[in-house]
Short mmCIF file of C-alpha atoms and ligand atoms in Angstrom, two decimals:
data_model
loop_
_atom_site.label_atom_id
_atom_site.label_comp_id
_atom_site.label_asym_id
_atom_site.label_seq_id
_atom_site.Cartn_x
_atom_site.Cartn_y
_atom_site.Cartn_z
CA MET A 295 -2.72 0.61 -19.55
CA PHE A 296 -2.04 3.23 -16.89
CA LYS A 297 -3.48 2.00 -13.60
CA ILE A 298 -4.03 5.07 -11.47
CA GLY A 299 -6.22 5.74 -8.47
CA CYS A 300 -6.30 7.13 -4.98
CA HIS A 301 -7.36 6.36 -1.45
CA LEU A 302 -11.17 6.36 -1.09
CA SER A 303 -13.52 6.08 1.85
CA SER A 304 -15.00 2.59 2.17
CA SER A 305 -17.87 3.71 4.43
CA LYS A 306 -20.47 3.45 1.63
CA GLY A 307 -19.28 0.13 0.29
CA TYR A 308 -17.53 -1.30 -2.76
CA GLN A 309 -20.06 -0.21 -5.37
CA ASN A 310 -19.76 3.38 -4.21
CA MET A 311 -15.97 3.26 -4.39
CA ALA A 312 -16.12 1.99 -7.99
CA GLU A 313 -18.50 4.83 -8.90
CA GLU A 314 -16.35 7.42 -7.16
CA ALA A 315 -13.15 6.14 -8.75
CA HIS A 316 -14.69 6.19 -12.21
CA ARG A 317 -16.08 9.68 -11.68
CA ILE A 318 -12.63 11.13 -10.93
CA GLY A 319 -10.87 9.33 -13.77
CA ALA A 320 -9.39 6.50 -11.71
CA ASN A 321 -9.38 2.82 -12.71
CA THR A 322 -8.15 1.48 -9.37
CA PHE A 323 -8.41 2.55 -5.73
CA GLN A 324 -7.22 1.92 -2.20
CA PHE A 325 -9.44 1.76 0.88
CA PHE A 326 -9.28 0.94 4.57
CA THR A 327 -10.77 -2.43 5.45
CA ARG A 328 -12.32 -0.85 8.56
CA ASN A 329 -11.95 2.19 10.74
CA PRO A 330 -8.23 3.01 10.51
CA ARG A 331 -8.01 2.68 14.29
CA GLY A 332 -8.93 -0.99 13.94
CA GLY A 333 -12.52 -1.15 15.16
CA SER A 334 -14.95 -3.82 14.02
CA ALA A 335 -15.57 -4.01 10.28
CA LYS A 336 -18.96 -3.69 8.64
CA ALA A 337 -20.38 -7.06 7.59
CA ILE A 338 -19.66 -7.86 3.93
CA ASP A 339 -22.73 -7.20 1.81
CA GLU A 340 -22.71 -9.79 -0.96
CA ASN A 341 -25.10 -7.72 -3.10
CA ASP A 342 -22.74 -4.78 -2.86
CA ILE A 343 -19.85 -7.02 -3.92
CA ALA A 344 -21.83 -8.44 -6.87
CA GLU A 345 -22.72 -4.93 -8.06
CA PHE A 346 -19.13 -3.86 -7.59
CA GLN A 347 -17.87 -6.73 -9.78
CA LYS A 348 -20.20 -5.62 -12.60
CA LEU A 349 -19.03 -2.03 -12.34
CA ALA A 350 -15.41 -3.09 -12.16
CA GLN A 351 -15.83 -4.91 -15.48
CA GLU A 352 -17.57 -1.95 -17.03
CA TYR A 353 -15.04 0.61 -15.78
CA GLY A 354 -11.91 -1.48 -16.35
CA ILE A 355 -11.05 -1.76 -12.65
CA GLU A 356 -8.69 -4.74 -12.46
CA VAL A 357 -6.81 -4.11 -9.24
CA ILE A 358 -7.94 -2.89 -5.84
CA LEU A 359 -5.76 -2.43 -2.79
CA ALA A 360 -7.08 -2.83 0.73
CA HIS A 361 -5.07 -1.14 3.48
CA ALA A 362 -4.95 -2.59 6.99
CA PRO A 363 -5.66 -0.18 9.85
CA TYR A 364 -2.46 1.81 10.29
CA THR A 365 -2.62 1.53 14.08
CA LEU A 366 -2.01 -2.23 14.01
CA ASN A 367 1.37 -3.22 15.38
CA CYS A 368 2.42 -6.83 14.73
CA CYS A 369 5.69 -6.25 16.60
CA SER A 370 4.56 -4.40 19.71
CA ASP A 371 6.18 -5.28 23.03
CA LYS A 372 2.66 -5.98 24.36
CA PRO A 373 1.36 -9.49 23.59
CA GLU A 374 -2.25 -8.28 23.50
CA VAL A 375 -1.39 -5.63 20.90
CA ARG A 376 0.34 -8.22 18.70
CA GLU A 377 -2.58 -10.60 19.10
CA PHE A 378 -5.05 -7.87 18.19
CA ALA A 379 -3.11 -7.13 14.99
CA ILE A 380 -3.04 -10.81 14.04
CA ASN A 381 -6.78 -11.22 14.63
CA ILE A 382 -7.64 -8.16 12.56
CA MET A 383 -5.42 -9.30 9.70
CA LYS A 384 -6.93 -12.79 9.76
CA ASP A 385 -10.40 -11.31 9.60
CA ASP A 386 -9.42 -8.85 6.85
CA LEU A 387 -7.98 -11.68 4.74
CA LYS A 388 -11.22 -13.66 5.08
CA ARG A 389 -13.11 -10.60 3.84
CA MET A 390 -10.68 -10.13 0.97
CA GLU A 391 -11.74 -13.47 -0.49
CA TYR A 392 -15.07 -11.88 -1.47
CA THR A 393 -12.97 -9.98 -4.04
CA PRO A 394 -10.45 -12.69 -5.00
CA ASN A 395 -6.93 -12.15 -6.31
CA GLN A 396 -6.51 -8.64 -4.93
CA LEU A 397 -3.95 -6.86 -2.77
CA TYR A 398 -3.82 -6.21 0.99
CA ASN A 399 -1.23 -3.75 2.28
CA PHE A 400 -0.02 -3.37 5.85
CA HIS A 401 2.62 -1.45 7.80
CA PRO A 402 5.20 -3.90 9.18
CA GLY A 403 5.10 -2.13 12.55
CA SER A 404 7.20 -0.39 15.19
CA HIS A 405 9.53 -2.30 17.48
CA VAL A 406 9.05 0.31 20.24
CA GLY A 407 12.56 -0.04 21.59
CA GLN A 408 12.89 -3.83 21.51
CA GLY A 409 15.28 -3.57 18.57
CA ILE A 410 14.93 -4.28 14.87
CA GLU A 411 15.80 -7.97 15.14
CA THR A 412 13.13 -8.69 17.77
CA GLY A 413 10.63 -6.62 15.79
CA ILE A 414 11.34 -8.54 12.61
CA GLU A 415 10.90 -11.86 14.44
CA TYR A 416 7.44 -10.80 15.63
CA ILE A 417 6.42 -9.65 12.15
CA ILE A 418 7.53 -12.99 10.70
CA ASP A 419 5.60 -14.87 13.42
CA ALA A 420 2.50 -12.80 12.68
CA LEU A 421 2.66 -13.45 8.93
CA ASN A 422 3.19 -17.15 9.52
CA MET A 423 0.02 -17.18 11.63
CA VAL A 424 -2.05 -15.06 9.27
CA LEU A 425 -1.21 -16.35 5.79
CA THR A 426 -2.97 -19.44 4.47
CA ALA A 427 -2.17 -21.63 1.46
CA GLU A 428 -5.79 -21.22 0.28
CA GLN A 429 -5.89 -17.43 0.15
CA SER A 430 -5.93 -15.72 -3.26
CA THR A 431 -4.91 -12.34 -1.82
CA THR A 432 -1.34 -11.06 -1.99
CA VAL A 433 -0.25 -9.38 1.25
CA LEU A 434 2.01 -6.37 0.74
CA LEU A 435 4.62 -5.04 3.14
CA GLU A 436 4.73 -1.25 2.77
CA THR A 437 8.11 0.48 2.64
CA MET A 438 8.14 2.86 5.62
CA ALA A 439 9.64 6.29 6.36
CA GLY A 440 11.52 5.09 9.44
CA LYS A 441 9.63 7.39 11.77
CA GLY A 442 10.26 6.49 15.42
CA SER A 443 11.02 2.78 15.61
CA GLU A 444 9.27 1.78 12.39
CA ILE A 445 10.53 -1.36 10.69
CA GLY A 446 10.60 -1.62 6.90
CA SER A 447 12.33 1.62 5.97
CA GLN A 448 15.36 -0.28 4.71
CA PHE A 449 15.05 -2.79 1.88
CA GLU A 450 17.19 -5.25 3.85
CA GLU A 451 14.58 -5.34 6.64
CA ILE A 452 11.85 -6.20 4.18
CA ARG A 453 14.07 -8.91 2.69
CA GLN A 454 14.64 -10.38 6.15
CA ILE A 455 10.90 -10.50 6.83
CA ILE A 456 10.18 -12.23 3.52
CA ASP A 457 12.96 -14.75 4.16
CA GLY A 458 11.35 -15.81 7.45
CA VAL A 459 7.86 -16.37 6.04
CA LYS A 460 6.78 -19.86 4.99
CA LEU A 461 4.16 -18.91 2.39
CA GLN A 462 6.36 -16.46 0.52
CA ASP A 463 4.31 -16.65 -2.66
CA LYS A 464 1.55 -14.80 -0.78
CA LEU A 465 3.84 -11.82 -0.13
CA GLY A 466 4.62 -8.67 -2.08
CA VAL A 467 5.79 -5.13 -1.47
CA CYS A 468 4.14 -1.72 -1.86
CA LEU A 469 6.66 1.07 -2.42
CA ASP A 470 5.63 4.46 -1.04
CA THR A 471 7.49 7.33 -2.73
CA CYS A 472 7.26 9.71 0.25
CA HIS A 473 8.38 6.97 2.62
CA VAL A 474 11.40 5.81 0.60
CA SER A 475 12.63 9.39 0.24
CA ASP A 476 12.12 9.97 3.95
CA ALA A 477 14.01 6.72 4.54
CA GLY A 478 17.02 8.09 2.66
CA TYR A 479 16.61 6.63 -0.86
CA ASP A 480 17.25 9.41 -3.36
CA ILE A 481 14.57 8.84 -5.98
CA VAL A 482 14.86 12.49 -7.13
CA ASN A 483 18.48 12.29 -8.33
CA ASN A 484 19.00 8.56 -8.60
CA LEU A 485 15.75 6.71 -9.31
CA ASN A 486 17.55 4.05 -11.34
CA GLY A 487 20.06 3.42 -8.58
CA VAL A 488 17.32 3.05 -5.96
CA LEU A 489 15.35 0.68 -8.15
CA GLU A 490 18.45 -1.39 -8.88
CA GLU A 491 19.00 -1.67 -5.14
CA PHE A 492 15.38 -2.68 -4.65
CA ASP A 493 15.75 -5.33 -7.33
CA LYS A 494 19.00 -6.64 -5.92
CA ILE A 495 17.79 -6.86 -2.31
CA ILE A 496 14.07 -7.56 -2.59
CA GLY A 497 13.49 -8.35 -6.28
CA PHE A 498 11.15 -6.63 -8.72
CA ASN A 499 8.96 -9.71 -8.77
CA ARG A 500 7.77 -8.69 -5.27
CA LEU A 501 6.79 -5.16 -6.24
CA LYS A 502 3.01 -5.07 -6.67
CA ALA A 503 1.93 -1.48 -6.03
CA ILE A 504 3.21 2.08 -5.72
CA HIS A 505 1.94 4.76 -3.34
CA LEU A 506 2.44 8.08 -5.11
CA ASN A 507 3.01 10.84 -2.57
CA ASP A 508 5.17 13.91 -2.61
CA SER A 509 6.96 14.62 0.68
CA MET A 510 6.93 17.72 2.88
CA ASN A 511 10.42 16.88 4.08
CA PRO A 512 13.91 16.43 2.63
CA LEU A 513 15.69 13.17 1.86
CA GLY A 514 16.23 11.05 4.98
CA ALA A 515 13.94 13.12 7.23
CA HIS A 516 12.06 10.09 8.67
CA LYS A 517 8.95 12.25 9.13
CA ASP A 518 6.23 10.69 6.93
CA ARG A 519 4.33 13.84 5.97
CA HIS A 520 2.72 13.45 2.55
CA GLN A 521 2.45 16.41 0.18
CA LYS A 522 0.42 17.00 -2.97
CA ILE A 523 2.04 15.79 -6.21
CA GLY A 524 4.56 18.37 -7.43
CA GLU A 525 4.28 20.53 -4.31
CA GLY A 526 6.87 18.78 -2.18
CA THR A 527 10.55 17.90 -2.16
CA LEU A 528 10.15 15.18 -4.81
CA GLY A 529 8.67 17.38 -7.52
CA ILE A 530 6.62 16.66 -10.61
CA GLN A 531 9.56 15.49 -12.72
CA THR A 532 10.26 12.65 -10.31
CA PHE A 533 6.67 11.47 -10.65
CA GLU A 534 6.87 11.67 -14.43
CA GLU A 535 9.95 9.43 -14.29
CA ILE A 536 8.35 7.00 -11.84
CA ILE A 537 5.09 6.40 -13.71
CA ASN A 538 6.96 5.96 -17.01
CA HIS A 539 9.81 3.83 -15.68
CA PRO A 540 9.95 0.54 -17.62
CA SER A 541 10.09 -1.45 -14.36
CA LEU A 542 7.17 0.41 -12.78
CA LYS A 543 4.83 1.60 -15.52
CA ASN A 544 2.57 -1.46 -15.48
CA LEU A 545 2.04 -1.42 -11.70
CA PRO A 546 -1.02 0.16 -10.08
CA PHE A 547 -0.35 3.65 -8.64
CA PHE A 548 -2.27 5.01 -5.65
CA LEU A 549 -2.36 8.63 -4.49
CA GLU A 550 -2.43 9.21 -0.72
CA THR A 551 -1.86 12.93 -0.96
CA PRO A 552 -3.61 15.46 1.30
CA ASN A 553 -6.65 15.93 -0.96
CA GLU A 554 -10.39 15.66 -1.20
CA LEU A 555 -11.90 14.00 -4.28
CA GLU A 556 -11.54 17.11 -6.50
CA GLY A 557 -7.86 17.35 -5.63
CA TYR A 558 -7.35 13.70 -6.51
CA GLU A 559 -9.23 14.21 -9.77
CA LYS A 560 -6.80 17.00 -10.71
CA GLU A 561 -3.72 14.98 -9.81
CA ILE A 562 -4.99 11.97 -11.78
CA ALA A 563 -5.55 14.21 -14.82
CA ILE A 564 -2.03 15.66 -14.52
CA LEU A 565 -0.45 12.22 -14.21
CA LYS A 566 -2.45 10.84 -17.14
CA LYS A 567 -1.04 13.63 -19.32
CA LEU A 568 2.49 12.72 -18.24
CA TYR A 569 2.07 8.99 -18.84
CA VAL A 570 3.30 7.94 -22.25
FE1 FE B 748 0.29 3.02 4.44
FE1 FE B 749 1.63 4.77 1.85
ZN1 ZN B 750 2.81 7.73 4.92
#
């Protein structure tokens, strides 16, 4: 089954997201756990969750992906910024247990001049403080564009982070198509080669989700500007290959393109036609 969805607003709760997803032809979705700037989260409404679980059954929603606030930085040079990120992630993971066995994605962070090695150490420390043996949620490291001092644009960096974490079975990876292209991986001309490299360095067993975004910028630009599907430098053919690739086709795909709901609905319809 083709698992396709997009980023939705979580402001009206889980039930509303299920309804919205279903309305636009999606059977999965991504959402921010709280204000993307990292403010306090709305209390979990257990009724809303119960209604959501019913709808999810009815609509065939098996996977949902929560996204941590993108302003968190686990590897800041400021201790209070690192501590803030850790506290938010701990709280998010507690909330995730209301919808067990789902996915939680975060940006590894920016080392802000301290160097990649120091940054990676802080990210490992954070994950070792946040992850618990009891959690049912898989925490995903997102592949990044390498904008500024972002960590996680190279597969080797992600490997190094995983290697330092104690509870590795709680970890996965979310591959963002705009980000990997921006990072210098040529998925337009050499998708197979890039995926082989991913498998060799990180391992396909870690790959749990794909962010489907076209890019406004050329290969290796390190800019992180998403474009609508087929309207950027990746092009529609690349997306056709990605969603049908034997190693990817059973993963959940999430659009984070510059769209409102109608735009997402159109892109989902286009991708469904291309999925064989
Ligand atoms: Fe992201
Ligand atoms: Fe992304
Ligand atoms: Zn991005």
